[in-house]
Amino acid sequence: MENYRYKILVVDDNGELVNLIAAILREDGYQEVFTARSVMEGLELFKSGRPDMAILDIMLPDGDGFALFKRIREESEIPILFLSAKDEDKDRLFGLGLGADDYITKPFLSKELLLRVRAVFKRTYHRKEEGEAQIRLGERMVLPERAVVLYRGEEISLTAKELALLLKLNQNRGRIVTFDALCSAVWGDFYYGYENTLMVHIRHLREKLEDDPSHPQWILTARGLGYRLSKVRP
Amino acid sequence: MKSLLKIIRRYSLTVGAIFIILLLCNVAVFFGISYMTVRDAGNTRYGRDAMEQVGGEMSERDGTVRISAEGEDLLESSSFVWAMALDGDGNAVWEWRLPKEIKKSYSLWEVSAFSRWYLKGYPVRTWKSGELLLVFGCGREEMARYDLLMSRKVFEFIPVYARTAAVANLAVILLFIFCFGFRFYQSVKPAAEGIEKLALGEAADVPESGPMEELARKINGVSEKLLKQQRELERRDEARTAWIAGVSHDIRTPLSLIMGYADKLAKDPSLAKDSRRTAEMMKRQSLIIRQLIADLNLTSKLAYQAQPLKKKLCSPAAVLRDCAADFYNGDSQTFTEGGISEDFSIEIIVGKEAEGVRISADEGLLKRALRNLIGNSIRHGGEGCQVTVSLSAGESEVRWLIKDTGNGIPEAVVQNMGAQEGTVHIMGLRLADQIARAHGGKLSFIRRDGGNYDAEVTAEIPGKITAAVPARTSAKADSETFGRHSGQ
């Protein structure tokens, strides 16, 4: 687990909740979690601890999370998440409009919080370092940057549309991606009428990625819904 | 406004009709009286009959003109006040009660003058009897005489003049009716507009002047009262929505703690399996509470129009597929973390027509309505069931029919939907109905053979929008189908 290297600041006026969030994060491997219950305390900890991420409540005893967000932004570009009981669209839009990386509403599941924190870390720190990761499908390895599939020393090239489809499936690996989302990823919002074309591209992808394209093991069909890129060979 | 014009038209017609009836009555009365007068004038005391009869009673003997006793009686009974008989030279040869101022000899031009006019102020009638000219004097105060002599042309044109005058009179009448009608319309118009505004729930604000002053004052009074009531209702609605939002806000933080700790306990390996299962149940129930809070908030906002719809053009088929995929992918909002159990399945059937339809809708809300209904089928699907959602499109609406092989929606729930105060158990369905109504549709229930119900949601298609089909590629299609189309 490599999460230990990230430091997180959690600010919420509810002491118990702050401790709970800290415990959830620590259990997931984030060793340095600073907790604060007010804007002032949060600001001090930000300055002294230099966290890599801040999770801020909006309603705080000496101000609001939006103000704290702005103070932090004046000095740093670290990712900031809002965690609030305010679930109104206007609050969410205001928070995201300020430039927050995510807006989580209470009550939340531990897993949901962790996934969002991880996703934000990945978006912020990993993309530039690692570029687009390789996609491993059994013996085959897809190199998105070169748009090729490596298989037993051979290089099979992918078309731009095949690659776009594969990347969309890989972003949601293990989850069903609807026809609409796939078409939209490749052809934009006005995709109606491309259904058959989508199927042709999927068939070509299977020919390049599957041992037996008529019995696919990686790109699975969710009948009536879309496709799913399997995480493991079934 | 049309009704107002109708009133004006009716008003004008009524006025016109009354006027014409009165005119006709007057004309009838006038002609009636005239006829009777003329008729009587011929037969009665001043008539020619009397003069003729008197003439018949005159006789001449020995150069003296006399009248019989019957003639005297006739004169007595007539209204003539005097009489005389003139011979061919204009000399009076007989007289009856002749006043002193009336002379007894007349020249030709004098005879000509009084026969058409007056004689010493007496209206006079003349009658030729044999060689005599009988002259009868009428009472000065009783009778009047007008001699009428007109050009023939004028007489001939009298009907034309009469018609022209009638048309001119009618035009004047219509002009007056129009003027009065227009004035009436003008004075009623602000009041009518005020009433229209009242119907729209706006302030009437009718100018309190003119003939409609009192009416305007009353309309303004009603408007003020209605607006006050409306403001109070809005304030109450806002307060209720704010209260629900406030309470749900306050519940969220403690619920986060319950969910967090329950999750921790459910994963704690040091705890007994039963305890971990209990913690898991607590977490699941907390999720239900979370959903209820969200539903309660949304339902109150939709009920009081406090939730602005974020409408945009979207594909109802895509919304449905996205929603079904959420169930398979596992989503905390669908209570299916890790996906739905293998005992459950969701089949999507999209009509060919429906695939291309686009509607203006709040995608998030539509998805929520479908999620509630599909989730309802799954939650009450016993050990396992298949949920089938068919999407079809008509001329003016799209229809999602949600059927399942499970228990369906019980009669009691369907009956409860109409109640003003629903229980939380049907909040999901109620919300689906509210969302459908916000999109010009509704939630309805279709009775199964077994007695329970399936749900159907409709949403309005504004106009008929069908996505454009781009030019197909020449590539051969895969054997798979893009969704399962009905009719295939």
XYZ file of C-alpha atoms in Angstrom:
722
model
C 0.000 0.000 0.000
C 1.551 3.255 -1.109
C -0.968 5.617 0.379
C 1.280 6.224 3.357
C 3.115 8.948 1.509
C 0.084 11.222 1.285
C -0.866 13.564 4.067
C -4.516 14.509 4.464
C -6.128 17.356 6.391
C -9.684 16.745 7.610
C -11.696 19.704 8.936
C -15.138 19.179 10.478
C -16.792 20.752 13.510
C -18.011 17.382 14.730
C -15.144 15.865 16.736
C -16.470 12.337 16.542
C -16.896 12.469 12.798
C -13.423 13.907 12.313
C -11.969 11.062 14.333
C -14.018 8.504 12.427
C -12.884 9.879 9.055
C -9.302 9.911 10.248
C -9.633 6.298 11.400
C -11.141 5.252 8.040
C -8.322 6.957 6.156
C -5.641 5.542 8.410
C -7.028 2.049 7.997
C -6.730 2.514 4.274
C -3.037 3.328 4.645
C -2.962 7.099 4.955
C -0.689 7.410 7.948
C -0.599 11.161 8.273
C -4.094 12.495 8.793
C -4.460 15.876 10.496
C -7.766 16.756 12.054
C -9.163 20.206 12.805
C -12.531 21.505 13.980
C -12.460 25.100 12.834
C -11.241 27.329 10.033
C -8.409 28.735 12.146
C -7.268 25.357 13.350
C -7.477 23.965 9.817
C -5.448 26.845 8.415
C -2.747 26.413 11.039
C -2.505 22.698 10.362
C -2.380 23.339 6.642
C 0.543 25.694 7.107
C 2.399 23.509 9.510
C 1.592 20.078 8.047
C 1.622 20.872 4.295
C -0.955 18.170 3.482
C -1.401 16.670 -0.006
C -5.167 16.853 0.238
C -7.791 18.622 2.341
C -11.259 17.349 3.164
C -13.390 20.248 4.373
C -16.784 20.509 5.992
C -18.729 23.617 4.938
C -20.391 24.699 8.161
C -17.656 25.448 10.669
C -17.931 27.355 13.954
C -15.719 30.295 12.931
C -16.541 30.545 9.239
C -17.299 28.289 6.366
C -15.419 25.700 4.369
C -15.622 27.844 1.237
C -13.606 30.583 2.941
C -11.071 28.052 4.162
C -10.902 26.641 0.630
C -10.020 30.084 -0.736
C -7.349 30.642 1.927
C -5.748 27.304 1.109
C -5.978 27.943 -2.638
C -4.101 31.212 -2.191
C -1.096 29.189 -1.145
C -1.467 25.771 -2.677
C -2.929 23.736 -5.539
C -3.509 20.624 -3.465
C -6.731 18.720 -4.197
C -9.588 19.745 -1.934
C -12.783 17.809 -1.279
C -15.872 19.171 0.383
C -17.658 16.862 2.790
C -20.933 18.389 3.818
C -24.437 17.732 5.062
C -25.626 20.413 2.643
C -26.898 18.452 -0.312
C -28.542 21.263 -2.217
C -27.490 21.488 -5.827
C -26.605 25.125 -5.344
C -24.109 24.283 -2.574
C -22.621 21.452 -4.593
C -22.332 23.623 -7.676
C -20.889 26.472 -5.662
C -18.256 24.216 -4.130
C -17.312 22.601 -7.423
C -17.499 25.998 -9.103
C -14.845 27.288 -6.724
C -12.565 24.587 -8.074
C -13.026 21.805 -5.547
C -11.995 18.367 -6.787
C -15.068 16.627 -5.396
C -18.117 17.209 -3.231
C -19.250 14.397 -0.963
C -22.538 14.660 0.891
C -23.167 13.233 4.316
C -24.052 10.566 5.195
C -21.487 8.628 3.222
C -20.132 5.125 3.144
C -16.525 4.581 4.166
C -15.877 2.870 0.871
C -17.373 5.742 -1.065
C -15.138 8.229 0.737
C -12.030 6.133 0.160
C -12.781 5.578 -3.523
C -13.280 9.272 -4.095
C -10.126 10.193 -2.184
C -8.182 7.622 -4.185
C -9.640 8.810 -7.479
C -8.717 12.408 -6.705
C -5.166 11.423 -5.720
C -4.888 9.393 -8.910
C -6.146 12.236 -11.043
C -3.888 14.761 -9.400
C -0.613 13.006 -8.863
C -0.508 9.865 -10.991
C -1.573 10.943 -14.427
C 1.404 13.156 -15.140
C 3.882 10.703 -13.685
C 2.652 7.553 -15.269
C 0.738 8.654 -18.320
C -1.918 6.234 -19.446
C -1.280 2.913 -17.826
C -0.845 -0.264 -19.769
C -3.848 -2.533 -19.939
C -3.138 -6.136 -19.220
C -5.563 -8.710 -20.583
C -4.116 -12.148 -19.795
C -1.208 -12.755 -22.113
C -1.955 -9.603 -24.028
C -0.706 -6.185 -23.112
C -2.245 -3.037 -24.567
C -0.027 0.038 -24.814
C -2.442 2.941 -25.193
C 0.259 5.492 -25.992
C 1.274 3.482 -29.033
C -2.205 2.067 -29.703
C -0.873 -1.456 -30.011
C -1.551 -4.844 -28.484
C 1.501 -6.922 -27.631
C 0.922 -10.665 -27.913
C 3.620 -13.300 -28.061
C 6.139 -10.942 -29.560
C 3.717 -9.575 -32.136
C 2.361 -6.080 -32.304
C -1.243 -5.690 -33.361
C -2.282 -2.112 -33.980
C -5.570 -0.638 -32.793
C -7.569 1.968 -34.649
C -8.317 5.257 -32.903
C -11.941 4.274 -32.297
C -11.013 0.828 -30.992
C -8.552 2.433 -28.601
C -11.106 5.000 -27.446
C -13.599 2.222 -26.752
C -11.037 0.138 -24.905
C -9.945 3.095 -22.786
C -13.552 3.867 -21.857
C -14.109 0.249 -20.878
C -10.846 0.193 -18.954
C -11.716 3.360 -17.035
C -14.727 1.463 -15.728
C -13.110 -1.925 -15.656
C -15.342 -4.503 -14.043
C -18.392 -2.303 -14.535
C -20.973 -2.292 -17.304
C -20.507 0.623 -19.658
C -23.716 1.333 -21.558
C -23.867 1.510 -25.340
C -24.722 5.143 -24.944
C -21.660 5.941 -22.837
C -19.404 4.065 -25.285
C -20.898 5.730 -28.344
C -20.725 9.095 -26.626
C -17.042 8.533 -25.797
C -16.260 7.822 -29.453
C -18.716 9.907 -31.447
C -19.760 12.605 -28.996
C -23.271 13.424 -27.861
C -24.956 12.911 -31.230
C -24.304 9.232 -31.486
C -27.696 7.874 -32.432
C -27.473 5.506 -35.358
C -23.945 4.299 -34.581
C -25.131 1.153 -32.787
C -24.186 -1.195 -35.576
C -20.882 0.558 -36.060
C -20.194 0.178 -32.343
C -20.788 -3.541 -32.626
C -18.414 -3.749 -35.584
C -15.688 -2.011 -33.589
C -16.300 -4.255 -30.594
C -16.047 -7.311 -32.868
C -12.746 -6.037 -34.244
C -11.494 -5.353 -30.733
C -12.397 -8.877 -29.709
C -10.546 -10.266 -32.721
C -7.444 -8.465 -31.473
C -7.848 -9.135 -27.762
C -9.618 -12.453 -27.379
C -8.378 -16.000 -27.924
C -11.795 -16.939 -29.270
C -13.694 -13.802 -30.353
C -16.997 -15.677 -30.580
C -16.653 -16.675 -26.907
C -15.163 -13.523 -25.416
C -13.502 -13.650 -22.029
C -12.487 -10.012 -21.622
C -15.014 -7.815 -23.419
C -18.275 -9.245 -22.153
C -21.723 -8.328 -23.407
C -24.323 -7.081 -20.957
C -27.364 -7.884 -23.018
C -29.502 -4.877 -23.727
C -27.178 -2.601 -21.740
C -23.610 -2.463 -23.014
C -20.239 -4.071 -22.459
C -17.984 -4.801 -19.533
C -14.240 -5.246 -19.523
C -13.593 -8.110 -17.166
C -11.095 -7.536 -14.389
C -9.956 -11.147 -14.440
C -10.293 -13.942 -16.934
C -13.578 -15.669 -16.057
C -61.440 38.693 -23.908
C -63.575 36.869 -26.442
C -66.360 36.574 -23.909
C -66.154 40.289 -23.305
C -66.642 41.011 -26.982
C -69.549 38.603 -26.943
C -71.121 40.578 -24.093
C -70.635 43.797 -26.014
C -72.175 42.285 -29.138
C -75.137 41.020 -27.183
C -75.482 44.391 -25.453
C -75.438 46.214 -28.789
C -77.947 43.841 -30.335
C -80.249 44.221 -27.347
C -80.080 48.007 -27.498
C -80.646 47.899 -31.249
C -83.581 45.523 -30.911
C -85.221 47.643 -28.198
C -84.793 50.742 -30.326
C -86.246 49.141 -33.439
C -89.189 47.668 -31.505
C -89.947 51.079 -29.974
C -89.666 52.752 -33.364
C -92.010 50.225 -34.944
C -94.476 50.644 -32.072
C -94.394 54.395 -32.455
C -94.848 54.216 -36.192
C -97.756 51.787 -35.718
C -99.386 54.019 -33.122
C -98.871 57.104 -35.283
C -100.383 55.537 -38.363
C -103.191 54.017 -36.316
C -104.151 57.337 -34.797
C -103.792 59.107 -38.129
C -106.015 56.604 -39.844
C -108.655 56.827 -37.167
C -108.561 60.602 -37.248
C -108.832 60.769 -40.987
C -111.605 58.166 -40.990
C -113.487 59.972 -38.271
C -112.929 63.297 -39.952
C -114.860 61.977 -42.935
C -117.800 60.626 -40.986
C -118.372 62.831 -38.021
C -119.400 66.253 -37.170
C -116.816 67.963 -39.355
C -117.072 65.527 -42.209
C -118.284 65.879 -45.726
C -121.269 63.656 -44.902
C -122.606 66.312 -42.587
C -122.112 69.011 -45.236
C -123.729 66.859 -47.932
C -126.731 66.075 -45.747
C -127.181 69.710 -44.802
C -126.927 70.595 -48.529
C -129.686 68.064 -49.243
C -132.004 69.791 -46.764
C -131.662 73.158 -48.503
C -134.375 74.336 -50.870
C -135.260 77.517 -52.752
C -138.766 78.854 -53.036
C -139.790 82.266 -54.239
C -136.197 83.386 -54.432
C -135.721 82.506 -50.754
C -133.390 79.785 -49.616
C -134.560 77.685 -46.671
C -133.517 74.742 -44.707
C -135.722 72.018 -43.426
C -136.168 71.198 -39.744
C -134.018 68.019 -40.243
C -131.341 70.248 -41.769
C -131.498 72.476 -38.691
C -131.162 69.442 -36.464
C -128.201 68.260 -38.480
C -126.512 71.593 -38.058
C -127.283 71.547 -34.353
C -125.756 68.179 -33.919
C -122.697 69.067 -36.024
C -119.654 70.874 -34.690
C -120.011 73.735 -37.145
C -120.519 76.962 -35.294
C -122.018 78.848 -38.194
C -123.010 78.354 -41.785
C -124.111 80.366 -44.812
C -125.019 79.806 -48.454
C -123.545 82.037 -51.193
C -125.118 82.455 -54.581
C -123.230 82.711 -57.846
C -122.512 86.440 -57.195
C -120.970 85.809 -53.796
C -123.947 87.140 -51.772
C -125.153 85.294 -48.702
C -128.650 84.045 -49.468
C -128.995 81.936 -46.321
C -127.233 81.990 -42.956
C -127.227 80.135 -39.695
C -125.762 81.677 -36.524
C -123.545 83.886 -38.625
C -121.258 86.011 -36.367
C -121.350 89.736 -36.837
C -117.792 90.005 -38.060
C -118.550 87.751 -41.004
C -119.726 89.852 -43.911
C -122.459 88.716 -46.273
C -120.943 89.458 -49.641
C -117.750 88.072 -51.132
C -115.773 88.565 -54.222
C -114.351 85.646 -56.166
C -110.820 86.052 -54.803
C -112.210 86.241 -51.185
C -114.093 82.990 -51.754
C -110.929 81.473 -53.154
C -108.928 82.665 -50.121
C -111.208 81.447 -47.334
C -111.995 78.152 -49.066
C -108.264 77.271 -48.630
C -107.620 79.145 -45.450
C -109.462 80.956 -42.636
C -112.338 83.376 -42.660
C -111.940 85.895 -39.877
C -110.019 83.324 -37.894
C -112.571 80.543 -38.423
C -111.387 77.415 -40.190
C -113.853 76.998 -42.988
C -115.151 74.120 -45.101
C -117.120 74.617 -48.278
C -119.621 72.448 -50.136
C -121.326 72.984 -53.454
C -125.028 72.247 -53.270
C -126.905 72.962 -56.506
C -126.260 76.593 -57.517
C -125.219 77.467 -53.991
C -121.898 77.379 -52.236
C -122.398 76.281 -48.619
C -119.801 77.696 -46.231
C -119.402 76.062 -42.785
C -117.412 77.694 -40.038
C -115.647 75.487 -37.500
C -114.841 76.491 -33.924
C -111.717 78.686 -33.715
C -110.316 76.730 -30.792
C -111.417 73.326 -31.967
C -110.057 72.953 -35.458
C -106.917 73.965 -37.328
C -106.376 74.048 -41.021
C -103.195 73.585 -43.001
C -103.219 73.677 -46.700
C -100.564 71.604 -48.287
C -99.258 72.165 -51.765
C -96.094 70.427 -52.805
C -94.064 69.860 -55.925
C -94.942 66.620 -57.677
C -91.300 65.712 -57.713
C -91.164 66.013 -53.976
C -94.155 63.719 -53.666
C -92.584 61.219 -56.003
C -89.362 61.287 -54.029
C -91.023 60.805 -50.661
C -90.400 57.017 -50.646
C -86.739 57.593 -51.597
C -86.403 60.252 -48.914
C -88.024 57.901 -46.439
C -85.638 55.065 -47.296
C -82.631 57.366 -47.137
C -83.813 58.756 -43.847
C -84.350 55.232 -42.486
C -80.849 54.169 -43.535
C -79.350 57.356 -42.116
C -81.266 56.862 -38.885
C -80.103 53.261 -38.703
C -76.511 54.339 -39.275
C -76.807 56.920 -36.534
C -78.338 54.314 -34.233
C -75.514 51.872 -35.009
C -72.950 54.596 -34.500
C -74.426 55.368 -31.116
C -74.568 51.679 -30.249
C -70.957 51.256 -31.306
C -69.874 54.319 -29.344
C -71.764 53.263 -26.230
C -70.629 49.662 -26.665
C -67.035 50.739 -27.070
C -67.268 52.959 -24.026
C -68.815 50.109 -22.103
C -66.073 47.791 -23.353
C -63.408 50.292 -22.387
C -64.841 50.679 -18.927
C -65.266 46.914 -18.424
C -61.907 45.974 -19.979
C -59.700 46.798 -16.948
C -62.085 44.858 -14.700
C -62.034 41.866 -17.072
C -58.245 42.017 -17.250
C -58.130 42.193 -13.481
C -60.270 39.059 -13.208
C -58.009 37.305 -15.718
C -54.995 38.252 -13.628
C -56.755 36.947 -10.537
C -57.214 33.605 -12.276
C -53.470 33.545 -12.980
C -52.724 34.320 -9.355
C -51.370 37.794 -10.120
C -52.283 41.138 -8.564
C -55.384 42.556 -10.330
C -54.520 46.251 -9.897
C -57.630 47.668 -11.661
C -57.782 51.506 -11.855
C -60.521 52.627 -9.471
C -62.203 55.274 -11.619
C -65.037 55.672 -14.101
C -68.365 53.872 -14.069
C -66.751 50.621 -12.940
C -65.146 52.196 -9.913
C -67.014 50.109 -7.379
C -66.443 46.885 -9.287
C -62.733 47.739 -9.637
C -62.503 48.419 -5.899
C -64.068 45.061 -5.123
C -61.813 43.198 -7.566
C -58.757 44.896 -6.083
C -59.965 43.934 -2.628
C -60.383 40.294 -3.627
C -56.999 40.357 -5.363
C -55.303 41.683 -2.263
C -56.958 39.035 -0.138
C -56.017 36.250 -2.543
C -52.423 37.430 -2.830
C -52.174 37.615 0.931
C -53.427 34.053 1.198
C -51.032 32.977 -1.563
C -48.111 34.627 0.205
C -49.075 32.926 3.427
C -49.319 29.581 1.664
C -45.945 30.114 0.023
C -44.453 31.114 3.351
C -45.908 27.979 4.910
C -44.617 25.818 2.058
C -41.204 27.419 2.274
C -41.170 26.934 6.019
C -42.152 23.291 5.620
C -39.513 22.688 2.947
C -36.922 24.526 5.006
C -37.903 22.549 8.076
C -37.570 19.248 6.231
C -34.259 20.384 4.751
C -33.070 21.501 8.182
C -34.057 18.304 9.920
C -32.539 16.150 7.204
C -29.386 18.278 7.360
C -29.130 17.724 11.101
C -29.668 13.987 10.708
C -26.901 13.615 8.148
C -23.908 14.030 10.443
C -25.070 11.555 13.136
C -26.089 9.168 10.364
C -22.577 9.432 8.915
C -21.254 8.346 12.297
C -23.705 5.437 12.520
C -22.837 4.304 9.006
C -19.113 4.737 9.577
C -19.052 2.853 12.864
C -21.398 0.144 11.565
C -19.085 -0.297 8.585
C -16.056 -0.510 10.867
C -17.759 -3.102 13.057
C -18.932 -5.097 10.031
C -15.331 -5.381 8.892
C -13.807 -5.983 12.321
C -12.374 -9.526 12.252
C -12.158 -9.620 16.052
C -15.955 -9.612 16.286
C -18.158 -12.658 16.116
C -19.809 -13.371 12.784
C -23.277 -12.596 14.167
C -22.126 -9.246 15.494
C -20.576 -8.372 12.150
C -23.824 -9.347 10.414
C -25.745 -7.134 12.843
C -23.396 -4.262 12.053
C -23.913 -4.894 8.346
C -27.680 -4.708 8.866
C -27.254 -1.440 10.729
C -25.300 -0.111 7.795
C -27.947 -1.242 5.316
C -30.717 0.327 7.403
C -28.712 3.522 7.612
C -28.507 3.519 3.840
C -32.275 3.193 3.712
C -32.598 6.149 6.087
C -30.231 8.090 3.861
C -32.372 7.297 0.861
C -35.503 8.258 2.776
C -34.013 11.585 3.763
C -33.098 12.287 0.172
C -36.565 11.211 -1.027
C -38.301 13.248 1.669
C -36.337 16.318 0.684
C -36.971 15.865 -2.985
C -40.642 15.033 -2.587
C -41.238 18.154 -0.497
C -39.336 20.286 -2.987
C -41.241 18.858 -5.932
C -44.538 19.264 -4.099
C -43.877 22.948 -3.442
C -42.128 23.644 -6.749
C -38.902 24.363 -4.911
C -36.920 22.023 -7.125
C -35.983 23.604 -10.434
C -35.837 20.983 -13.169
C -32.536 20.844 -15.014
C -34.075 19.889 -18.308
C -32.033 19.092 -21.353
C -32.499 16.949 -24.398
C -31.808 13.345 -23.501
C -32.454 9.833 -24.684
C -35.021 7.972 -22.554
C -33.407 4.695 -23.666
C -29.970 5.859 -22.512
C -31.393 6.927 -19.141
C -32.959 3.492 -18.729
C -29.786 1.615 -19.672
C -27.709 3.819 -17.395
C -30.078 3.136 -14.534
C -30.072 -0.630 -15.105
C -26.272 -0.630 -15.400
C -26.078 1.071 -11.973
C -27.881 -1.901 -10.467
C -25.467 -4.353 -12.052
C -22.390 -2.257 -11.334
C -23.326 -1.848 -7.727
C -24.263 1.517 -6.446
C -24.931 2.564 -2.902
C -27.976 4.469 -4.112
C -29.509 1.309 -5.488
C -28.523 -0.593 -2.309
C -26.672 -3.004 -4.555
C -23.073 -2.569 -3.569
C -21.168 -5.197 -5.463
C -24.033 -5.538 -7.947
C -27.369 -7.285 -7.745
C -27.495 -10.899 -6.812
C -27.415 -13.461 -9.604
C -30.952 -14.425 -8.660
C -32.113 -11.108 -10.016
C -31.892 -9.813 -13.535
C -32.995 -6.711 -15.358
C -34.074 -7.011 -18.953
C -34.343 -3.914 -21.069
C -36.623 -3.874 -24.101
C -36.494 -0.726 -26.170
C -38.958 -0.191 -29.004
C -37.304 0.811 -32.287
C -39.256 4.056 -32.344
C -38.272 4.813 -28.728
C -34.565 4.339 -29.425
C -34.409 7.458 -31.556
C -36.661 9.643 -29.440
C -35.211 12.501 -27.433
C -37.117 14.227 -24.656
C -36.472 17.375 -22.710
C -36.047 16.079 -19.206
C -34.098 16.254 -15.979
C -31.981 13.157 -16.548
C -31.039 12.799 -12.893
C -34.642 12.904 -11.739
C -35.868 10.491 -14.425
C -33.122 8.081 -13.453
C -34.190 8.419 -9.869
C -37.804 7.592 -10.695
C -36.765 4.505 -12.648
C -34.303 3.542 -9.899
C -37.081 3.718 -7.329
C -39.365 1.507 -9.406
C -36.746 -1.067 -10.431
C -35.393 -1.057 -6.846
C -38.920 -1.591 -5.596
C -39.273 -4.669 -7.814
C -35.943 -6.045 -6.626
C -36.556 -5.354 -2.935
C -39.919 -7.066 -3.069
C -38.806 -9.753 -5.467
C -38.372 -12.417 -2.808
C -35.478 -14.795 -3.348
C -35.029 -13.683 -6.895
C -36.911 -12.305 -9.861
C -36.576 -10.884 -13.307
C -37.401 -7.253 -13.810
C -38.356 -6.296 -17.356
C -38.469 -2.672 -18.355
C -39.982 -1.967 -21.757
C -39.622 1.454 -23.296
C -41.998 2.507 -26.025
C -42.795 5.831 -27.642
C -46.141 7.166 -28.771
C -46.982 10.387 -30.562
C -46.769 12.561 -27.496
C -45.177 10.527 -24.734
C -42.642 7.867 -23.888
C -43.588 4.973 -21.659
C -41.475 2.863 -19.350
C -43.330 -0.261 -18.257
C -41.721 -1.977 -15.282
C -42.774 -5.587 -14.779
C -41.297 -8.249 -12.580
C -41.745 -11.910 -11.934
C -41.876 -11.164 -8.211
C -44.791 -10.075 -6.100
C -45.579 -6.857 -7.915
C -47.088 -3.847 -6.200
C -49.830 -4.777 -3.721
C -53.361 -3.392 -3.995
C -53.029 -1.584 -0.644
C -50.042 0.395 -1.899
C -51.841 1.386 -5.093
C -54.867 2.492 -3.056
C -52.623 4.473 -0.718
C -51.047 6.398 -3.587
C -54.088 8.571 -3.920
C -54.134 9.490 -0.235
C -53.044 12.995 0.676
C -50.635 11.900 3.363
C -48.751 8.876 2.170
C -46.666 6.680 4.371
C -42.917 6.485 3.974
C -43.322 2.990 2.561
C -44.638 4.398 -0.671
C -42.469 7.475 -0.759
C -40.381 5.985 -3.546
C -43.467 5.429 -5.699
C -44.888 8.811 -4.797
C -41.611 10.413 -5.795
C -41.631 8.534 -9.106
C -45.128 9.872 -9.694
C -44.084 13.428 -8.829
C -41.097 13.212 -11.153
C -43.269 11.836 -13.957
C -45.786 14.645 -13.427
C -42.995 17.230 -13.472
C -42.241 15.858 -16.953
C -45.838 16.038 -18.169
C -46.474 12.351 -17.521
C -47.640 10.209 -14.648
C -47.107 6.979 -12.778
C -49.856 4.467 -13.299
C -50.425 0.913 -12.228
C -51.463 -1.942 -14.462
C -53.296 -4.795 -12.852
C -51.854 -8.247 -13.313
C -53.858 -11.433 -13.590
C -52.716 -12.374 -10.105
C -54.201 -9.268 -8.500
C -51.130 -7.145 -7.842
C -49.868 -4.368 -10.097
C -47.031 -3.417 -12.413
C -45.855 0.164 -12.663
C -45.779 2.350 -15.727
C -44.122 5.746 -15.972
C -44.772 8.170 -18.767
C -43.095 11.395 -19.740
C -44.127 13.941 -22.283
C -42.295 14.355 -25.557
C -42.244 18.057 -26.367
C -43.112 18.050 -30.053
C -41.809 15.008 -31.772
C -38.070 14.897 -31.569
C -36.259 12.058 -33.172
C -32.491 11.945 -33.278
C -30.999 12.232 -36.729
C -29.560 9.021 -38.088
C -26.111 9.510 -39.515
C -24.906 7.754 -42.627
C -24.112 4.157 -41.735
C -20.730 2.679 -42.405
C -20.561 -0.159 -44.813
C -19.142 -2.450 -42.152
C -21.107 -5.555 -41.469
C -22.902 -5.591 -38.175
C -22.076 -7.871 -35.341
C -24.601 -10.585 -34.658
C -25.339 -9.013 -31.274
C -28.169 -6.586 -30.952
C -27.928 -3.086 -29.578
C -30.432 -3.529 -26.882
C -33.279 -5.875 -27.437
C -35.752 -4.252 -29.723
C -39.323 -5.196 -29.521
C -40.691 -6.626 -32.676
C -37.432 -8.376 -33.506
